[in-house]
mmCIF file of N, CA, C and O in Angstrom:
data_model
loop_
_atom_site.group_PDB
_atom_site.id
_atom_site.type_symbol
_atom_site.label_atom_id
_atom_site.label_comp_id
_atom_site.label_asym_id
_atom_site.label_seq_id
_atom_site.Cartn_x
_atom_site.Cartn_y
_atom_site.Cartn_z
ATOM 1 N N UNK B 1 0.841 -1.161 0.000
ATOM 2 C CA UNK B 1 0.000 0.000 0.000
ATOM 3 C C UNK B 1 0.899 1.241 0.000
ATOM 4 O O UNK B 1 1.992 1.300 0.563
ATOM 5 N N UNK B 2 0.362 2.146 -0.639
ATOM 6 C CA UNK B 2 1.504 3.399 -1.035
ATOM 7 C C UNK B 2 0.630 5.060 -0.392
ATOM 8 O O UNK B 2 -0.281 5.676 -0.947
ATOM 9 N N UNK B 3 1.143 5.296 0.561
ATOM 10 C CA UNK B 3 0.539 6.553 1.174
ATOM 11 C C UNK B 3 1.023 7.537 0.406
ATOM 12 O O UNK B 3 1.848 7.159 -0.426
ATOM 13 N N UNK B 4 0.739 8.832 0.425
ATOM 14 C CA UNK B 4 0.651 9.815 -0.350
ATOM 15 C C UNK B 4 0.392 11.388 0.784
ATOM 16 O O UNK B 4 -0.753 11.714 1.099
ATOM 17 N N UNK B 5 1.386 12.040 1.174
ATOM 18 C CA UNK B 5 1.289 12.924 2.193
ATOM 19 C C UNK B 5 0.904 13.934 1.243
ATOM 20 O O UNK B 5 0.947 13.693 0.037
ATOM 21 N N UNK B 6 0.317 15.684 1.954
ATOM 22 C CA UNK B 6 0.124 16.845 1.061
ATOM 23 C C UNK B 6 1.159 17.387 1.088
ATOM 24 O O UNK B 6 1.798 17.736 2.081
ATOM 25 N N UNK B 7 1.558 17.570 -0.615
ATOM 26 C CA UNK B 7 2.990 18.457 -0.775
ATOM 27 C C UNK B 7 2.839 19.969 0.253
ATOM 28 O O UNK B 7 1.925 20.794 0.250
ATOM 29 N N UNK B 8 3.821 19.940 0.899
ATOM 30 C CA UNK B 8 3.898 21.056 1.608
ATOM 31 C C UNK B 8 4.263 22.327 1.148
ATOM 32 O O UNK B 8 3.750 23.326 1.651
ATOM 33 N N UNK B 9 5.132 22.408 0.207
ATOM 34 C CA UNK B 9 5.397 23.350 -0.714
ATOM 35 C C UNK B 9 4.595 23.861 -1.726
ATOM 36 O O UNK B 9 5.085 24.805 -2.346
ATOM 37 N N UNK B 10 3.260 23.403 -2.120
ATOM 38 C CA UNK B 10 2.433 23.980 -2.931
ATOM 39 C C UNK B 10 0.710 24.038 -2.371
ATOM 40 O O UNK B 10 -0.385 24.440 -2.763
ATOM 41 N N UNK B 11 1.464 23.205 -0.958
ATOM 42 C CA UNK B 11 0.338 22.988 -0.126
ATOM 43 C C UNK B 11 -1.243 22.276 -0.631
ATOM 44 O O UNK B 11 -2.411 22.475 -0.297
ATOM 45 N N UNK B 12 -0.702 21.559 -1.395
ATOM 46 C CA UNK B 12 -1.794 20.204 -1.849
ATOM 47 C C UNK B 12 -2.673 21.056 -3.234
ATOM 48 O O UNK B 12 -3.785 20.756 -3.667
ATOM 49 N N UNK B 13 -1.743 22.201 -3.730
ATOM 50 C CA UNK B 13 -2.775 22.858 -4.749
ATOM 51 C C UNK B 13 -2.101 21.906 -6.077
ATOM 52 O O UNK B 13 -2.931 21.729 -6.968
ATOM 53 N N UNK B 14 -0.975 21.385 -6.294
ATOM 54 C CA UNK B 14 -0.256 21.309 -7.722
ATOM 55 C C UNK B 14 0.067 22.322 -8.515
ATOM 56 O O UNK B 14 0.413 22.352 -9.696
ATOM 57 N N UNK B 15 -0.159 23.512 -7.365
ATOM 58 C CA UNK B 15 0.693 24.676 -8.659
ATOM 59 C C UNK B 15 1.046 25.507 -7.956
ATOM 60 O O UNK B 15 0.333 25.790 -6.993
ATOM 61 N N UNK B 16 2.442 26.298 -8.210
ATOM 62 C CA UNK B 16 3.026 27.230 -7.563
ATOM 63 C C UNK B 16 3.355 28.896 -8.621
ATOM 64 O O UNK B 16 3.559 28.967 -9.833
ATOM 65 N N UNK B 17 3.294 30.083 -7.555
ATOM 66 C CA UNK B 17 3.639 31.279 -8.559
ATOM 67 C C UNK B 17 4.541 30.765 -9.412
ATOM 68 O O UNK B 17 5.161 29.823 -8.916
ATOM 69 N N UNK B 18 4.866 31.061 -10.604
ATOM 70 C CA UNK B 18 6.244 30.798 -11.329
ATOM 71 C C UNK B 18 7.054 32.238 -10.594
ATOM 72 O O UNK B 18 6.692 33.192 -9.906
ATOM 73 N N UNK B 19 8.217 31.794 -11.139
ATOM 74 C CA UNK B 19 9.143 32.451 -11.269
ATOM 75 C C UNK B 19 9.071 33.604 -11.722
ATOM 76 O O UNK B 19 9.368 34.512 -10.947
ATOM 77 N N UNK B 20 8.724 33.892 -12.885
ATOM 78 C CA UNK B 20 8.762 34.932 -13.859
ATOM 79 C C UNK B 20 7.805 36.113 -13.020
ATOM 80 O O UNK B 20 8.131 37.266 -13.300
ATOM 81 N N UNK B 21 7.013 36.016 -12.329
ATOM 82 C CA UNK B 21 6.165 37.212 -11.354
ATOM 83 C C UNK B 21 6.899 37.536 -10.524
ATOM 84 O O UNK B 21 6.415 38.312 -9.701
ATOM 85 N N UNK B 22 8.295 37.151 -10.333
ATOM 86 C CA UNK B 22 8.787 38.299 -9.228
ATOM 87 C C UNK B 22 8.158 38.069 -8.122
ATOM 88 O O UNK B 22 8.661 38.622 -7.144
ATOM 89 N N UNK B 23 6.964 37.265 -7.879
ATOM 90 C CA UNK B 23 6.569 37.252 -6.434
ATOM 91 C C UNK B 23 5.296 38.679 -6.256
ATOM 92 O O UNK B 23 4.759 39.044 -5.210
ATOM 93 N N UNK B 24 5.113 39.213 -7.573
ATOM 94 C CA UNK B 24 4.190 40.227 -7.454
ATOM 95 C C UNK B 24 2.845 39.710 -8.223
ATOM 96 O O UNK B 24 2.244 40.597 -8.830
ATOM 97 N N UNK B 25 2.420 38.700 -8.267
ATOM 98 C CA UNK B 25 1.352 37.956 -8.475
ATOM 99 C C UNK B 25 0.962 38.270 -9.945
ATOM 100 O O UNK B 25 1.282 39.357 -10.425
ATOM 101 N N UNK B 26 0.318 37.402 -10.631
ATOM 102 C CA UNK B 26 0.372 36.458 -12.598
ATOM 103 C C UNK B 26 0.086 37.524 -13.207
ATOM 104 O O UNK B 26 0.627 37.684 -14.301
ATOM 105 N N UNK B 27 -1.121 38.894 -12.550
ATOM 106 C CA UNK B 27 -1.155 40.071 -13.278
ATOM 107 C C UNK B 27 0.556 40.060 -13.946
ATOM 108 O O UNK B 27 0.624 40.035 -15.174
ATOM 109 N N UNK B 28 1.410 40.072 -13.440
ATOM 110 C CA UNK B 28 3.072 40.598 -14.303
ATOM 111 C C UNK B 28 3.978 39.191 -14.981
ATOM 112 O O UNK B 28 5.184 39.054 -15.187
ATOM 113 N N UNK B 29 3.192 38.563 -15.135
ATOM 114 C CA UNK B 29 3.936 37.226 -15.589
ATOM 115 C C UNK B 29 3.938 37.378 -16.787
ATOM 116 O O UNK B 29 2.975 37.749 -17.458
ATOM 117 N N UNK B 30 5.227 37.055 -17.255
ATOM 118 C CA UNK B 30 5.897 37.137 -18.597
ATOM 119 C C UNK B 30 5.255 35.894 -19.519
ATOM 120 O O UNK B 30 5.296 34.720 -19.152
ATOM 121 N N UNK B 31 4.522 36.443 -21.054
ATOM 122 C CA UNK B 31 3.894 35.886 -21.932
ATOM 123 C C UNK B 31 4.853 35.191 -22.450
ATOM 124 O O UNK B 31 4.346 34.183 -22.942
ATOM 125 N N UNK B 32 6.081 35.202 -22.613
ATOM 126 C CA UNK B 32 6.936 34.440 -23.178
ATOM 127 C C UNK B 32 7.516 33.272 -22.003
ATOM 128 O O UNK B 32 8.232 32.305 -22.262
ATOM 129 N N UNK B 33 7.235 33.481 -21.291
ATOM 130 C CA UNK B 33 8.007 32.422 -20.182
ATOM 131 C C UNK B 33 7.585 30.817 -20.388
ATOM 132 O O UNK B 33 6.493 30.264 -20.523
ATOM 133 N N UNK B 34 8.874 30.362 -20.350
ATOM 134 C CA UNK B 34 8.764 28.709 -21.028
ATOM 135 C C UNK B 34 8.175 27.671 -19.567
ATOM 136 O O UNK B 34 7.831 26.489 -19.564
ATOM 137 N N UNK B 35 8.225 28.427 -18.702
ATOM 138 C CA UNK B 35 7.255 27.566 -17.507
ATOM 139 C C UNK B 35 5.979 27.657 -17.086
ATOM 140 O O UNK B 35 5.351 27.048 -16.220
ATOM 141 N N UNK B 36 5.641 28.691 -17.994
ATOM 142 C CA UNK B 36 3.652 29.166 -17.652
ATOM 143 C C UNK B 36 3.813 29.648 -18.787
ATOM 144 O O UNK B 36 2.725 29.613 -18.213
ATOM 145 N N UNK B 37 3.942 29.944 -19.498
ATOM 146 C CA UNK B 37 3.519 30.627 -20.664
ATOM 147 C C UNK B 37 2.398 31.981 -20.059
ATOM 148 O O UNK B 37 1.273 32.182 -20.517
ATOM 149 N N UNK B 38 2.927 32.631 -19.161
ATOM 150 C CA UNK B 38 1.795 33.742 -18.925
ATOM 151 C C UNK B 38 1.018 33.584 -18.023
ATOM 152 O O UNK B 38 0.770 34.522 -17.266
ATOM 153 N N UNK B 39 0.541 32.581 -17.898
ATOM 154 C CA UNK B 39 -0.634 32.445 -16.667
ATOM 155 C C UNK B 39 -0.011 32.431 -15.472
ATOM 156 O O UNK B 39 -0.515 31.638 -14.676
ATOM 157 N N UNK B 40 1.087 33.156 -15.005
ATOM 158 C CA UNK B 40 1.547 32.948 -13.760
ATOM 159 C C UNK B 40 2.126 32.059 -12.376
ATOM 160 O O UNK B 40 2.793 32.165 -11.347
ATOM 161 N N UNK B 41 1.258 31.035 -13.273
ATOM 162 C CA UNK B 41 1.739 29.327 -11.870
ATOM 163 C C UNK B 41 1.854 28.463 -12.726
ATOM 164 O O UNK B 41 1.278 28.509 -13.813
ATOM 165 N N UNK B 42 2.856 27.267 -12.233
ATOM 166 C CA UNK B 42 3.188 26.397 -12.980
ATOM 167 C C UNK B 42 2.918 24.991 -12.298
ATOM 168 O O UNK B 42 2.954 25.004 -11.068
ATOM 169 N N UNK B 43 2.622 23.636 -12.993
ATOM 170 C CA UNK B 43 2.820 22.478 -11.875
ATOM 171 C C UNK B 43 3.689 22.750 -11.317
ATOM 172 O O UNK B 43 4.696 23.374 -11.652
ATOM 173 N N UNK B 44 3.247 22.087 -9.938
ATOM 174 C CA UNK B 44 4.893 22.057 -8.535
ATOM 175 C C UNK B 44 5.565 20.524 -9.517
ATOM 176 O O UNK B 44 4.876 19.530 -9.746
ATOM 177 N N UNK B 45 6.622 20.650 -9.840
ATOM 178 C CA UNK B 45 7.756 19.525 -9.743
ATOM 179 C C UNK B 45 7.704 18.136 -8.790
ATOM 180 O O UNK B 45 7.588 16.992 -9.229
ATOM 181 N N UNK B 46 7.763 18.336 -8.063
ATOM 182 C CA UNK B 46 8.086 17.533 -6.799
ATOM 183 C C UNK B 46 6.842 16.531 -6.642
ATOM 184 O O UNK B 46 6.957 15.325 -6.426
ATOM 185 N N UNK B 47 5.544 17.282 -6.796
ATOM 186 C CA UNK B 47 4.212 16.207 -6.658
ATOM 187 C C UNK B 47 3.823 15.831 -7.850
ATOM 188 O O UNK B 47 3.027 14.960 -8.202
ATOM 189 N N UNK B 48 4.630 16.768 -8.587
ATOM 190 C CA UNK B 48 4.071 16.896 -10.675
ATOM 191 C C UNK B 48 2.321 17.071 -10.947
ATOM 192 O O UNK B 48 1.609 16.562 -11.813
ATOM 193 N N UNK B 49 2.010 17.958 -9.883
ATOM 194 C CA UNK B 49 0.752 18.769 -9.791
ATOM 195 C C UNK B 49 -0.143 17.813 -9.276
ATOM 196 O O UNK B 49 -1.338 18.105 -9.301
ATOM 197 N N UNK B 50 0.280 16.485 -8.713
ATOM 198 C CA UNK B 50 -1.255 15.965 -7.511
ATOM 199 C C UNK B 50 -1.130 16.518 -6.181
ATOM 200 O O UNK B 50 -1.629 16.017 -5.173
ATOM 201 N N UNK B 51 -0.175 17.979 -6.245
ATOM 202 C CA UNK B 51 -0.374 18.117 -4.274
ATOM 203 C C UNK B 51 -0.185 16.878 -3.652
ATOM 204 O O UNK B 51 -0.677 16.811 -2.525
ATOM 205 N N UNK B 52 0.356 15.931 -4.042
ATOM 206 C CA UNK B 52 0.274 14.840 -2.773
ATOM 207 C C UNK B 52 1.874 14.429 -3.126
ATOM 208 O O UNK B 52 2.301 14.336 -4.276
ATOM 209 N N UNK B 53 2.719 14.189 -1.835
ATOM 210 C CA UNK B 53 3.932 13.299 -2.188
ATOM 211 C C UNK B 53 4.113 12.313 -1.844
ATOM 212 O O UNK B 53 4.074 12.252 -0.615
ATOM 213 N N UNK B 54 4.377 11.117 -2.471
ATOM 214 C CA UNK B 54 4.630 10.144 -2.284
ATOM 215 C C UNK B 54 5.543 9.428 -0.548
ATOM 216 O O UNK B 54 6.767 9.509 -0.435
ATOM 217 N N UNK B 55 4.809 8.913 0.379
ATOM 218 C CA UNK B 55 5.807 8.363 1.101
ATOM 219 C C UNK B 55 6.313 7.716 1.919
ATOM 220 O O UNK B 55 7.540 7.688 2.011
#
């Protein structure tokens, strides 16, 4: 049987601000950016967007 904790780092959403906002929220997220393409958040990595980690 395989438990599955809530990613703590995206806090069980599967998506985090990207990068490209500076941390000033997706209103300023760059249309060219190869990790959102614009929309501001990207899958989290780590859970690969189920919020849950493996463990």
């Amino acid at each position: 049987m395989m438990f599955k904790e809530k990613c703590g780092y995206c806090d069980g959403k599967g998506k985090v601000e990207c990068d490209c906002t500076g941390g000033m929220g997706k209103h300023v997220a760059d249309d060219d950016c190869y990790a959102c393409g614009g929309s501001g958040t990207h899958i989290y990595p780590a859970c690969n967007g189920t919020g849950r980690l493996k463990n």
